[in-house]
Short mmCIF file of C-alpha atoms in Angstrom, two decimals:
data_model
loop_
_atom_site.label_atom_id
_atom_site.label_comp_id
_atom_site.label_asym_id
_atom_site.label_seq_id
_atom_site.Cartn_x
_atom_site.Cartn_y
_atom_site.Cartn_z
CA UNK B 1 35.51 91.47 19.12
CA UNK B 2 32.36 89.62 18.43
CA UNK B 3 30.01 88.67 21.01
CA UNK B 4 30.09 84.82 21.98
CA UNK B 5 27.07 83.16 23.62
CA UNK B 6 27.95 82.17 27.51
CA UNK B 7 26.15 79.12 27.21
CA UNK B 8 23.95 77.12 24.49
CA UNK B 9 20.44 75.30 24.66
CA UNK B 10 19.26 73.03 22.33
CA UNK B 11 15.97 71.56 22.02
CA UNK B 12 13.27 74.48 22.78
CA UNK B 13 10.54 72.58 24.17
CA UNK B 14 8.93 74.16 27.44
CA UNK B 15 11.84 73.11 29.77
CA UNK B 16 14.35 73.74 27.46
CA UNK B 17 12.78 77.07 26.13
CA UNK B 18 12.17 77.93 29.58
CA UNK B 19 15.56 77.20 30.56
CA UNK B 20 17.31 79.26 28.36
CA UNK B 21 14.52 82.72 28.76
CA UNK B 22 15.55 81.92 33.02
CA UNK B 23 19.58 82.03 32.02
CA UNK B 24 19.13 85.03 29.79
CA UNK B 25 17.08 86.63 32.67
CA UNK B 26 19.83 86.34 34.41
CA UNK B 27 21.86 88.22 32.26
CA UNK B 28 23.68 85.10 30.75
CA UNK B 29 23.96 85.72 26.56
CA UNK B 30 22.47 82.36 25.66
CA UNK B 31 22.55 80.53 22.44
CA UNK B 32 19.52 78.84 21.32
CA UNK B 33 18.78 75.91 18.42
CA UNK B 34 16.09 73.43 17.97
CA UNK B 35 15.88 70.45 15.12
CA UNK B 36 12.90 72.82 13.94
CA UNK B 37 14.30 76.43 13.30
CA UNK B 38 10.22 77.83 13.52
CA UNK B 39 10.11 77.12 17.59
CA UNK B 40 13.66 78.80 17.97
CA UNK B 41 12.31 81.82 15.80
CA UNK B 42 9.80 82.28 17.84
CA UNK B 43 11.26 82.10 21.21
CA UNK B 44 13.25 84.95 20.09
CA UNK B 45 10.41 87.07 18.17
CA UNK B 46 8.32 86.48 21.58
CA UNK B 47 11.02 86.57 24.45
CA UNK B 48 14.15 88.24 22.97
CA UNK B 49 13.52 91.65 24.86
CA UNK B 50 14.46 89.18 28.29
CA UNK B 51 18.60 89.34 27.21
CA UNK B 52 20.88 88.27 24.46
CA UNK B 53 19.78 84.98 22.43
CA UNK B 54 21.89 83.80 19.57
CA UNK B 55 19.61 82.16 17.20
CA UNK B 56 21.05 79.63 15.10
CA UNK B 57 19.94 77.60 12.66
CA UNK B 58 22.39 74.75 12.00
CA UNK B 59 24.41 72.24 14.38
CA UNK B 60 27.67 74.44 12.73
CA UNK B 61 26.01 77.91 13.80
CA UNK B 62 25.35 76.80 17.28
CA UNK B 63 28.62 75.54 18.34
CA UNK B 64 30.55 78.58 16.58
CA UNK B 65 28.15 81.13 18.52
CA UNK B 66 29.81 79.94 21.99
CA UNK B 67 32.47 81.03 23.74
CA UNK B 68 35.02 78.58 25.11
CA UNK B 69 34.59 76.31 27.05
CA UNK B 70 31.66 75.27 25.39
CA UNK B 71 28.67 74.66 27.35
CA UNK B 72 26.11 72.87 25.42
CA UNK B 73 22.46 71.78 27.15
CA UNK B 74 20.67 69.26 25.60
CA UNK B 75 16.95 69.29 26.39
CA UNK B 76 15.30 66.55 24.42
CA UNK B 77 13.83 62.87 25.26
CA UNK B 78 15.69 60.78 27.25
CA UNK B 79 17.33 57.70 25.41
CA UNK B 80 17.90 57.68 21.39
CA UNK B 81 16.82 61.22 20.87
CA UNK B 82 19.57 62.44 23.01
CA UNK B 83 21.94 60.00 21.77
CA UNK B 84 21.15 61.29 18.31
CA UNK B 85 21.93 64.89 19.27
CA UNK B 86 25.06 64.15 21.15
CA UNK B 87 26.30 61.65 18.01
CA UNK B 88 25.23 65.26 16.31
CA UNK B 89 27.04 67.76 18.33
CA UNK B 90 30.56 65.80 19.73
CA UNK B 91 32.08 65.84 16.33
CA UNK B 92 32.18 69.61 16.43
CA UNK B 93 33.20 69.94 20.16
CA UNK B 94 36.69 70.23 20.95
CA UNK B 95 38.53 68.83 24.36
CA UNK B 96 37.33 71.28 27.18
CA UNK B 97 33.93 71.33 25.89
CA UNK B 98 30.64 70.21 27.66
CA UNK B 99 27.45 68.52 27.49
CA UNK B 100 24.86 68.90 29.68
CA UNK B 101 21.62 66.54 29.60
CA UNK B 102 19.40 68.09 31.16
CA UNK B 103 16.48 65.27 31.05
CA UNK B 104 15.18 62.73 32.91
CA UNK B 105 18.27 59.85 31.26
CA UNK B 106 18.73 56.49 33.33
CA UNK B 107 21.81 57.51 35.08
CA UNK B 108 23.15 54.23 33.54
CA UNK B 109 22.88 55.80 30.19
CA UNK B 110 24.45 58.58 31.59
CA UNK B 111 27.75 56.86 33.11
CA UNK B 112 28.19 55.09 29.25
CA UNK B 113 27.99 58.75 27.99
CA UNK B 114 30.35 60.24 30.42
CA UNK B 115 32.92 57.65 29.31
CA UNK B 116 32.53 57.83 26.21
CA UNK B 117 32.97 61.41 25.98
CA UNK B 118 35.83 61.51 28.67
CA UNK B 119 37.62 59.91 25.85
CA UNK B 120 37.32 62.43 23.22
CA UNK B 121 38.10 64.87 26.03
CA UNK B 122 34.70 66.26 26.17
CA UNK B 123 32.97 66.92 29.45
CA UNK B 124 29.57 65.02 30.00
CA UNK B 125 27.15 66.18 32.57
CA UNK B 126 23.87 64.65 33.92
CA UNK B 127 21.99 67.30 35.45
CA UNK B 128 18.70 66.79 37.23
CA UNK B 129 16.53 69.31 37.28
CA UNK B 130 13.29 69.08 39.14
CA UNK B 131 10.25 72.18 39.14
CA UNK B 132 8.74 71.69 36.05
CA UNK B 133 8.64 74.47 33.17
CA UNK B 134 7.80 76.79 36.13
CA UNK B 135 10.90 75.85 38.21
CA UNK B 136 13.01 75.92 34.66
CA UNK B 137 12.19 79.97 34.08
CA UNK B 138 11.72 80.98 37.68
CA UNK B 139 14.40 78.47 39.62
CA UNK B 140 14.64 74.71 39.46
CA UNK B 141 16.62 72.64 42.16
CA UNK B 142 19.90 71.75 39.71
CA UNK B 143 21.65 68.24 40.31
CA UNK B 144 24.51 68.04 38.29
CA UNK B 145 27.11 65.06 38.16
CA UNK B 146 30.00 64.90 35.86
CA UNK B 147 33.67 66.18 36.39
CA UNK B 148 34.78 68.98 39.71
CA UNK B 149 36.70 70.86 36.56
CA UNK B 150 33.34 70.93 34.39
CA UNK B 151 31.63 71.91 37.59
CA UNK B 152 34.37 74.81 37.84
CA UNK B 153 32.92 76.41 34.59
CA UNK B 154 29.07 75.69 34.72
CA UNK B 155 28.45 75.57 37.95
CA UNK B 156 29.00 79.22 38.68
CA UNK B 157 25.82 79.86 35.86
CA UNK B 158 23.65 76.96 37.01
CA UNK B 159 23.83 78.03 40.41
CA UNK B 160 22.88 81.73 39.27
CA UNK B 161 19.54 80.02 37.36
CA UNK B 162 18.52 78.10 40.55
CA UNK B 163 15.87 78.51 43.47
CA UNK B 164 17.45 80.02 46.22
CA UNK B 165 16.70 79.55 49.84
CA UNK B 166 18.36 81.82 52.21
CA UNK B 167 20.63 82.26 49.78
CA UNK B 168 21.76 79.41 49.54
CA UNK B 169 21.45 78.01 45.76
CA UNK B 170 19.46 74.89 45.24
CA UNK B 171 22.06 73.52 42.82
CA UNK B 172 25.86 71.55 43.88
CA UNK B 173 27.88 69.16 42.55
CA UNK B 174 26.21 65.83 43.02
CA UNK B 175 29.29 63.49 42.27
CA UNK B 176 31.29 61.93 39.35
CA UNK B 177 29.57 60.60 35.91
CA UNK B 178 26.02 59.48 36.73
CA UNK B 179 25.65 60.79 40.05
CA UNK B 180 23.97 63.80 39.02
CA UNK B 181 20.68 61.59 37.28
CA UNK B 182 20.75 58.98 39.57
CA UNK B 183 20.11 61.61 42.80
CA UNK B 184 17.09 63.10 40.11
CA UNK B 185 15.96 59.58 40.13
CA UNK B 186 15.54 58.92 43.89
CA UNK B 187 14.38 62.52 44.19
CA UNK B 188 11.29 61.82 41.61
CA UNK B 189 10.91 57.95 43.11
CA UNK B 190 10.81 60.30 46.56
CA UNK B 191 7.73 62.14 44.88
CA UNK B 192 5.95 59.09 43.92
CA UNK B 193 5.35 58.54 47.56
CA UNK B 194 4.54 61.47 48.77
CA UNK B 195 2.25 62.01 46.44
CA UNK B 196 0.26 58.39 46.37
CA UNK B 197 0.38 59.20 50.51
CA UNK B 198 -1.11 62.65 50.06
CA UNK B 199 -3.86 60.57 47.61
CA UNK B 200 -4.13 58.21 50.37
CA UNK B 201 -4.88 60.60 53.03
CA UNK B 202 -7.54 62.16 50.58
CA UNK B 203 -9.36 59.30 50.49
CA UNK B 204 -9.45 58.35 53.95
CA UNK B 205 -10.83 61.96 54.66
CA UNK B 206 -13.04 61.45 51.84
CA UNK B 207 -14.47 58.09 52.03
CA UNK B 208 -13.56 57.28 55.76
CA UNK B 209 -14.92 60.49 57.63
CA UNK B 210 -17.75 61.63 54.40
CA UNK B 211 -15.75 65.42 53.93
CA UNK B 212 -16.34 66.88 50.81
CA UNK B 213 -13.23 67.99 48.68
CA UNK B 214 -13.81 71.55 49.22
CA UNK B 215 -13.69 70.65 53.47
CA UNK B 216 -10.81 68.45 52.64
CA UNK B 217 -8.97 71.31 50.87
CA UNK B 218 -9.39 73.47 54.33
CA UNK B 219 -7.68 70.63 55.97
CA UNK B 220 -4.76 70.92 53.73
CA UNK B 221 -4.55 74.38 54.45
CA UNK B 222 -4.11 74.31 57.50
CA UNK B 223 -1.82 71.39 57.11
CA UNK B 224 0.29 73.18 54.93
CA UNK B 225 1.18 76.32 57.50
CA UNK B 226 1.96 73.32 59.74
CA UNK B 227 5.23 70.73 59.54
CA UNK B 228 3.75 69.24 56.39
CA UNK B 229 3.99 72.38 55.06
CA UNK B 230 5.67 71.57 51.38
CA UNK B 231 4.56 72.48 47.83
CA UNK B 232 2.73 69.10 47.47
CA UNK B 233 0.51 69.93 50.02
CA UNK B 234 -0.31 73.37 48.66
CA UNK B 235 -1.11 72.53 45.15
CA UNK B 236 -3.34 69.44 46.60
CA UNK B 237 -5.25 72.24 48.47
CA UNK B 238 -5.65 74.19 45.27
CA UNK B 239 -6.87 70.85 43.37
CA UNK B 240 -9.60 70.10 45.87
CA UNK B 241 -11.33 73.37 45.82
CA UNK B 242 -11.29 73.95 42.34
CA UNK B 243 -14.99 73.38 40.81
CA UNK B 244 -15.11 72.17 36.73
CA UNK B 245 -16.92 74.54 35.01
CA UNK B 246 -18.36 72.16 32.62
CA UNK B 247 -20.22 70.15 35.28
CA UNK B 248 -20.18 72.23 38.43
CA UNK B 249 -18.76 69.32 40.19
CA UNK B 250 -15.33 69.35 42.23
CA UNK B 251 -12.83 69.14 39.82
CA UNK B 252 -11.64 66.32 41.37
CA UNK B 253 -14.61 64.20 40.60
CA UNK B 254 -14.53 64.60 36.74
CA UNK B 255 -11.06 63.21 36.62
CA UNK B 256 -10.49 59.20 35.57
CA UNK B 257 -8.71 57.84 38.28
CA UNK B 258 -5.98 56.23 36.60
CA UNK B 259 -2.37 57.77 37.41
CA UNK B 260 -0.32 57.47 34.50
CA UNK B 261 3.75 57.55 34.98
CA UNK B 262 7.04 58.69 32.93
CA UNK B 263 9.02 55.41 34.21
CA UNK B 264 11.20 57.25 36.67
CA UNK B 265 9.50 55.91 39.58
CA UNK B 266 10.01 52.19 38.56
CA UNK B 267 13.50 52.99 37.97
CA UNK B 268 14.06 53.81 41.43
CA UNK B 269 12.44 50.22 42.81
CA UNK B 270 14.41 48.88 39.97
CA UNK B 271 17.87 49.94 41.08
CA UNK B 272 16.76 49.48 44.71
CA UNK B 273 16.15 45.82 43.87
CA UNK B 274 19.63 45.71 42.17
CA UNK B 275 21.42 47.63 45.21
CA UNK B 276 19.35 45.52 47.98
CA UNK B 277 17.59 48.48 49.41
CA UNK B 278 14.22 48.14 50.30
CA UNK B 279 12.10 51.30 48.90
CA UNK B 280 8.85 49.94 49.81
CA UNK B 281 6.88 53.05 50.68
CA UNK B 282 8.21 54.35 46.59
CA UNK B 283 7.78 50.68 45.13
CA UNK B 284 3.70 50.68 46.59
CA UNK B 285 3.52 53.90 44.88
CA UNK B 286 4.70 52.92 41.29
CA UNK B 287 2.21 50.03 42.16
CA UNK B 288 -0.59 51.53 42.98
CA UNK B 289 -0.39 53.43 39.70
CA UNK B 290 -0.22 50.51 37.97
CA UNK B 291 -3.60 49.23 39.52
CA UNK B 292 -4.84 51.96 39.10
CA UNK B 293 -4.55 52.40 35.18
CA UNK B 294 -5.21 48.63 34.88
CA UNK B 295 -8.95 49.35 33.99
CA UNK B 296 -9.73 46.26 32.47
CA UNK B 297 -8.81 43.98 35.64
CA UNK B 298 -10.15 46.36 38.10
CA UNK B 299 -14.12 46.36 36.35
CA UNK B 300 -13.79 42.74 36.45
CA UNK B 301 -12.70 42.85 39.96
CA UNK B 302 -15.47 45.18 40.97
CA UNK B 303 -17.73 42.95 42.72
CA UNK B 304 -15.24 41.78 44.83
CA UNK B 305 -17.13 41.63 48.86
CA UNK B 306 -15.52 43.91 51.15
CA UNK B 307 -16.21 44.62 54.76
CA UNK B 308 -19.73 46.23 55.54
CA UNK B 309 -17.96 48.23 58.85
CA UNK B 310 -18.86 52.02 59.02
CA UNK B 311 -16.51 54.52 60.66
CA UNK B 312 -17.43 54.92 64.72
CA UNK B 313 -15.00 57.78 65.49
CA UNK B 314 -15.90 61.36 63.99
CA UNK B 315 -14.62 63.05 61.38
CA UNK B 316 -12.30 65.17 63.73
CA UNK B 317 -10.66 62.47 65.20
CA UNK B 318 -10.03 60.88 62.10
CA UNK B 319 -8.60 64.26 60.72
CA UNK B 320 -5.67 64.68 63.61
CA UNK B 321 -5.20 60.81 63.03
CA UNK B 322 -4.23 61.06 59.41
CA UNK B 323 -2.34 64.04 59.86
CA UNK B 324 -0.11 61.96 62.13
CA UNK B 325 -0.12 59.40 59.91
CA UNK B 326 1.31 61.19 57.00
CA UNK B 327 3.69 63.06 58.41
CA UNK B 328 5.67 59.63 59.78
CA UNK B 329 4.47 57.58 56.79
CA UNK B 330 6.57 61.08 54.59
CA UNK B 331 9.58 60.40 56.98
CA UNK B 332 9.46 56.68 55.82
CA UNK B 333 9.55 57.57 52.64
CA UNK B 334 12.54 60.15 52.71
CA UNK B 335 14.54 57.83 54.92
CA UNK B 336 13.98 55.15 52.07
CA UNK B 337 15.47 57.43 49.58
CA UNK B 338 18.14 58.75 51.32
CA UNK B 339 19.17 55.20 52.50
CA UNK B 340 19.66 54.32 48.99
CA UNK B 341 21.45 57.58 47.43
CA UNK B 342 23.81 56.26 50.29
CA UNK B 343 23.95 52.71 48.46
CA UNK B 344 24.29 54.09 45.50
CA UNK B 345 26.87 56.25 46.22
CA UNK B 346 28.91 53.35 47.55
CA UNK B 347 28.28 51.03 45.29
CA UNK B 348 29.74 53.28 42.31
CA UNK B 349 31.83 55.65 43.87
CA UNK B 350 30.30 58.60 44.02
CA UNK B 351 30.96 60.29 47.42
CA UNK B 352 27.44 61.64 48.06
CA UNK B 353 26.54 63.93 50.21
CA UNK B 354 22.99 63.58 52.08
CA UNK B 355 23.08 66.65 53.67
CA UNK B 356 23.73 68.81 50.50
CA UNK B 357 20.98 66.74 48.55
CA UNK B 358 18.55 68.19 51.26
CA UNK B 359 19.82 71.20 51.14
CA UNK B 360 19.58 71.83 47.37
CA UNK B 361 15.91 69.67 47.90
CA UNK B 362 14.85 72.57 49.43
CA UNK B 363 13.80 74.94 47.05
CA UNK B 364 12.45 74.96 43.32
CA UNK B 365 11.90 71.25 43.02
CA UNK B 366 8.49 69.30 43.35
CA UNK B 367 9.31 67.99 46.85
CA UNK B 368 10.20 71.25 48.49
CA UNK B 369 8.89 70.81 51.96
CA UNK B 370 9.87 72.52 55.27
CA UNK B 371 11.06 69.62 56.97
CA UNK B 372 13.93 69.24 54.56
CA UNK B 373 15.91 71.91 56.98
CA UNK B 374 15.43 69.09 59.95
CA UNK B 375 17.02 66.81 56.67
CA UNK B 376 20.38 69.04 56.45
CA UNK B 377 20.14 69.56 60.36
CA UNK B 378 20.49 65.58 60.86
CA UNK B 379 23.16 64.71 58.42
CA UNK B 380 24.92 67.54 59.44
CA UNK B 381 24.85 66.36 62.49
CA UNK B 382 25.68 63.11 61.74
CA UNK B 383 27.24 62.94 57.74
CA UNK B 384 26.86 58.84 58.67
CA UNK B 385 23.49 58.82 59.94
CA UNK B 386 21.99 55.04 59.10
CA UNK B 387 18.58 56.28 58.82
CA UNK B 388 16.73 58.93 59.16
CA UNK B 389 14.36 57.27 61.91
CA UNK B 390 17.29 57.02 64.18
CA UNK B 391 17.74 60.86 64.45
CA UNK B 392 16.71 62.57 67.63
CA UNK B 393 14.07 64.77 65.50
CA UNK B 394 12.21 62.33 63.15
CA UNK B 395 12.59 59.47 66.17
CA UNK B 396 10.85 61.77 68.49
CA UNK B 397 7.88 63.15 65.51
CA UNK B 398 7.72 59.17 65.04
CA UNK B 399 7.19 58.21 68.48
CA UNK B 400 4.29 60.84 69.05
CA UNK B 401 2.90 59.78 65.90
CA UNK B 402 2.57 56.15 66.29
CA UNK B 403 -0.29 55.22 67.76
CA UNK B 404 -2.45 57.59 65.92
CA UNK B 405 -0.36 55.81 62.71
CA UNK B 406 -1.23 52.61 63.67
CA UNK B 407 -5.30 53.60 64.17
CA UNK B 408 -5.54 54.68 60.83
CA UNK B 409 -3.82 51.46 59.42
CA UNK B 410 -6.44 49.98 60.97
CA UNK B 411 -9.47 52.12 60.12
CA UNK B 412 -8.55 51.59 56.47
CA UNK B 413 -8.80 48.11 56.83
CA UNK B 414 -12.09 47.71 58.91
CA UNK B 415 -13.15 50.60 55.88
CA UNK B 416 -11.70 48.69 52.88
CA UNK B 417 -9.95 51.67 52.37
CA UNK B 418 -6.78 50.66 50.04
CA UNK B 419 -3.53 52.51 51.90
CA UNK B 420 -0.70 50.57 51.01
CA UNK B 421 1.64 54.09 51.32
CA UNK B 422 0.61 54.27 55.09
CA UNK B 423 0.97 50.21 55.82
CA UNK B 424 3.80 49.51 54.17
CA UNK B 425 5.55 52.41 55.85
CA UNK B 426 4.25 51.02 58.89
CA UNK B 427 5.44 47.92 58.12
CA UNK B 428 8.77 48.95 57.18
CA UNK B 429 9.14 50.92 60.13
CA UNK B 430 8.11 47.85 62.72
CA UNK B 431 10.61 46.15 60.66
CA UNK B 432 13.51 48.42 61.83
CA UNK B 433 12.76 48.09 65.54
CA UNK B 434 12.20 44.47 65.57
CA UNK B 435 14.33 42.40 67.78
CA UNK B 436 14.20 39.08 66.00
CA UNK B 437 12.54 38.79 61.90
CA UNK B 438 10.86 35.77 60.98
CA UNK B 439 13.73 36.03 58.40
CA UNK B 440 15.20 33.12 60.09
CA UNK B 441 12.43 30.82 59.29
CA UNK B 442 13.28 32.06 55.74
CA UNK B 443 16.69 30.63 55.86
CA UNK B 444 15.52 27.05 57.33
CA UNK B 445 13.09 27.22 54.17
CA UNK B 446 15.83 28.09 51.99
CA UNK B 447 18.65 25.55 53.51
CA UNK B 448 15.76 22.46 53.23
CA UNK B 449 14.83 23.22 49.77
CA UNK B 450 17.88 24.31 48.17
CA UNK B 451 20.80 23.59 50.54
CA UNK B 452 21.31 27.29 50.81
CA UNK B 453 23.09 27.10 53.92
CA UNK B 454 22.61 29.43 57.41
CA UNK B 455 24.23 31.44 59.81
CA UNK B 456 24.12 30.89 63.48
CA UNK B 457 23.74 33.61 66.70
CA UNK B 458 25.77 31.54 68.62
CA UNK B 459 29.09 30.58 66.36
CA UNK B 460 30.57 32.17 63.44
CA UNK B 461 30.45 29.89 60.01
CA UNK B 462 28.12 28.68 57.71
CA UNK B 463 25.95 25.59 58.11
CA UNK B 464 23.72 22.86 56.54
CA UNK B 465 20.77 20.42 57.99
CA UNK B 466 21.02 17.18 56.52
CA UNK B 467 17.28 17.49 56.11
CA UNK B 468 17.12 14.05 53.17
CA UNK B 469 19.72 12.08 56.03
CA UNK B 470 19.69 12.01 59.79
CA UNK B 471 18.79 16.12 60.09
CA UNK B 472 22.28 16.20 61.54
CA UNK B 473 24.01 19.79 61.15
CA UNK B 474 27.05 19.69 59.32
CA UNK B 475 29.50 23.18 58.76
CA UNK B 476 29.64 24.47 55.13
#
């Protein structure tokens, strides 16, 4: 009987290519195409001796080289590209058969897919995958959506390909059609603020206390065998103390400082908008990327007058400060994210669970961090938890952090130091425990401009000021 190809991978681009050399690793016969037949030729003239890849040259040749049910990755650009292969590929599928996306789609683009599909009786997966072409080959953090009975036939492989943390793979089902991409979403909106908070923390050691980035790297270090330990802070450590070789000077000093961004961050504060979840620690993030690649309207803004205040604490004080600082401004931002997978998953359906996301968050992927066990620990503890902030763990780590928080809020701003991660978290957080917003000043604006209407804390029902008559309140 002739061999069949477990699985297929098309589009061999360094994820994809590095995808499919991880599932033959793993002893998983793999099937492997590419719109150019040259790059799949020479994945398997350079790799082949890592398992059994079916080369094929044609759409035809790659479906026939798999065994059923088909399981078909896609690896190309999000939005017409992979339209264009899927318009290529579904014709020869038949009902039982999948396709997985494995790129960064809107998870919008991703439920139209699904349902479209579902129709012809093809499977349609979203899968995240977070790690980058080093988490592809060696183990990415998998977050597939789609179908429980396509889950019943690919999960068992993507699962193998994972990262693994005490055995435990980082890869589950996420939830029905675009739950899968929409998770991958949060989780890189999730990354945006950590690492514009890491940047922030830089700066403060940087410009606030006068450390040098190779000092500053030390700090990290030792940061990172701490509770911030997390692959973030570990590669920021490596970034610091490397020295150009061109120059001599610290690496990071020869860098423009303008962030660019793939658009998965904005999603995230787009859809939070949409859902009414405020994201604000992710949303200052995408912003201060924005600003920061604005080059033209920050040189004119450059002789703007800032404050002439010099630091008066030393450098060790501000060190243990901003350590404090970033480890509840990092809570902030996962409780954001986490707050609206839960909207998300109500809004559409989707039955997610928090704890597994944490759990699977936990290895392979770019936020990988050590508190993500105190994650799982709290929502399985409480599968309902409202926030984050509210669990005995993070409440505690955010009650010994606080004042130390709020002192380096303020040493930014006597500095001129721009931290809108750490402020807005701050804000966010005095938000929360407020016992009375000036959100009800809001509503009398609203309710005099625009006859809006308001809600009272002393009677149910809706109400109106005559504010144009005799300011008399009348029910609505």
């Amino acid at each position: 009987m002739t061999e069949l190809a477990r699985i297929g991978v098309t589009g061999l681009a360094v994820m994809g290519r590095n995808l499919a050399r991880n599932l033959a690793r793993h002893g998983h016969p793999v099937a492997v195409h590419n719109r150019s037949y040259s790059r799949t030729k020479e994945l398997v003239e350079e790799f082949g001796h890592e398992g059994t890849f079916f080369p094929a040259e044609t759409a035809e040749q790659f479906v026939a080289s798999l065994e059923r049910p088909r399981r078909l990755v896609i690896m190309v650009k999000a939005g017409g590209p992979t339209d264009a292969v899927i318009d290529e590929f579904a014709p020869l599928l038949e009902p039982g058969d999948m396709i997985v996306d494995g790129g960064n789609a809107h998870f919008a683009d991703t439920r139209r897919r699904e349902a479209a599909l579902r129709e012809r009786g093809i499977h349609f997966v979203g899968a995240g995958i977070s790690g980058g072409e080093e988490g592809a080959l060696h183990g990415p953090s998998i977050m597939p959506g789609g179908s429980p009975e396509s889950y019943q036939a690919l999960g068992p492989l993507l699962e193998d390909i994972s990262a693994k943390v005490d055995g435990v793979p980082c890869c589950t089902h996420v939830g029905p059609d675009g739950a899968g991409h929409f998770v991958k979403m949060v989780h890189n909106g999730i990354e945006y603020a950590d690492m514009q908070l890491i940047a922030e923390a830089y700066d403060l050691l940087r410009r606030g206390a006068g450390m040098e980035p190779g000092e500053i790297a030390e700090v990290f270090r030792g940061w990172n065998e701490g509770r911030l330990g997390s692959y973030l802070i570990e590669i920021t450590a490596d970034v610091l103390a490397h020295t150009d070789a061109a120059t001599g000077k610290p690496f990071v000093d020869v860098v423009t400082d303008q962030a660019e961004q793939k658009g998965t961050g904005r999603w995230t504060v787009q859809i939070a908008l949409d859902l009414g979840v405020p994201v604000s620690g992710i949303a200052e993030a995408v912003f201060a990327r924005s600003l920061s690649g604005d080059a033209a309207l920050r040189t004119a803004a450059r002789d703007l007058p800032g404050p002439s205040g010099a630091l008066a604490e030393p450098a060790y004080s501000l060190v243990a400060d901003v350590e404090q600082a970033l480890y509840a401004s990092k809570i902030v931002a996962y409780a954001q994210g986490f707050n609206q997978i839960q909207a998300g998953s109500a809004e559409y359906g989707w039955s997610i669970d928090p704890g597994a996301m944490s759990t699977i968050w936990r290895g392979g992927c770019i936020i990988r961090a050590k508190f993500l066990d105190r994650i799982k620990q709290a929502y399985d503890a409480a599968p309902n938890l409202p926030s984050l902030l509210v669990d005995e763990y993070f409440l505690d780590a955010v009650r010994g952090a606080q004042d130390a928080w709020r002192r380096v809020v303020v040493t930014a701003t006597q500095l001129g130091i721009p931290a809108p991660g750490f402020s807005s978290a701050l804000a966010y957080y005095d938000g929360l425990r407020a016992e009375r917003l000036p959100a009800a000043l809001v509503q009398g604006q609203r309710d005099f401009f625009g006859a809006h209407t308001y809600r009272r804390v002393d009677r149910e029902g809706s109400f109106h000021v005559l504010w144009g008559g005799d300011r008399s309140e009348v029910a609505s």
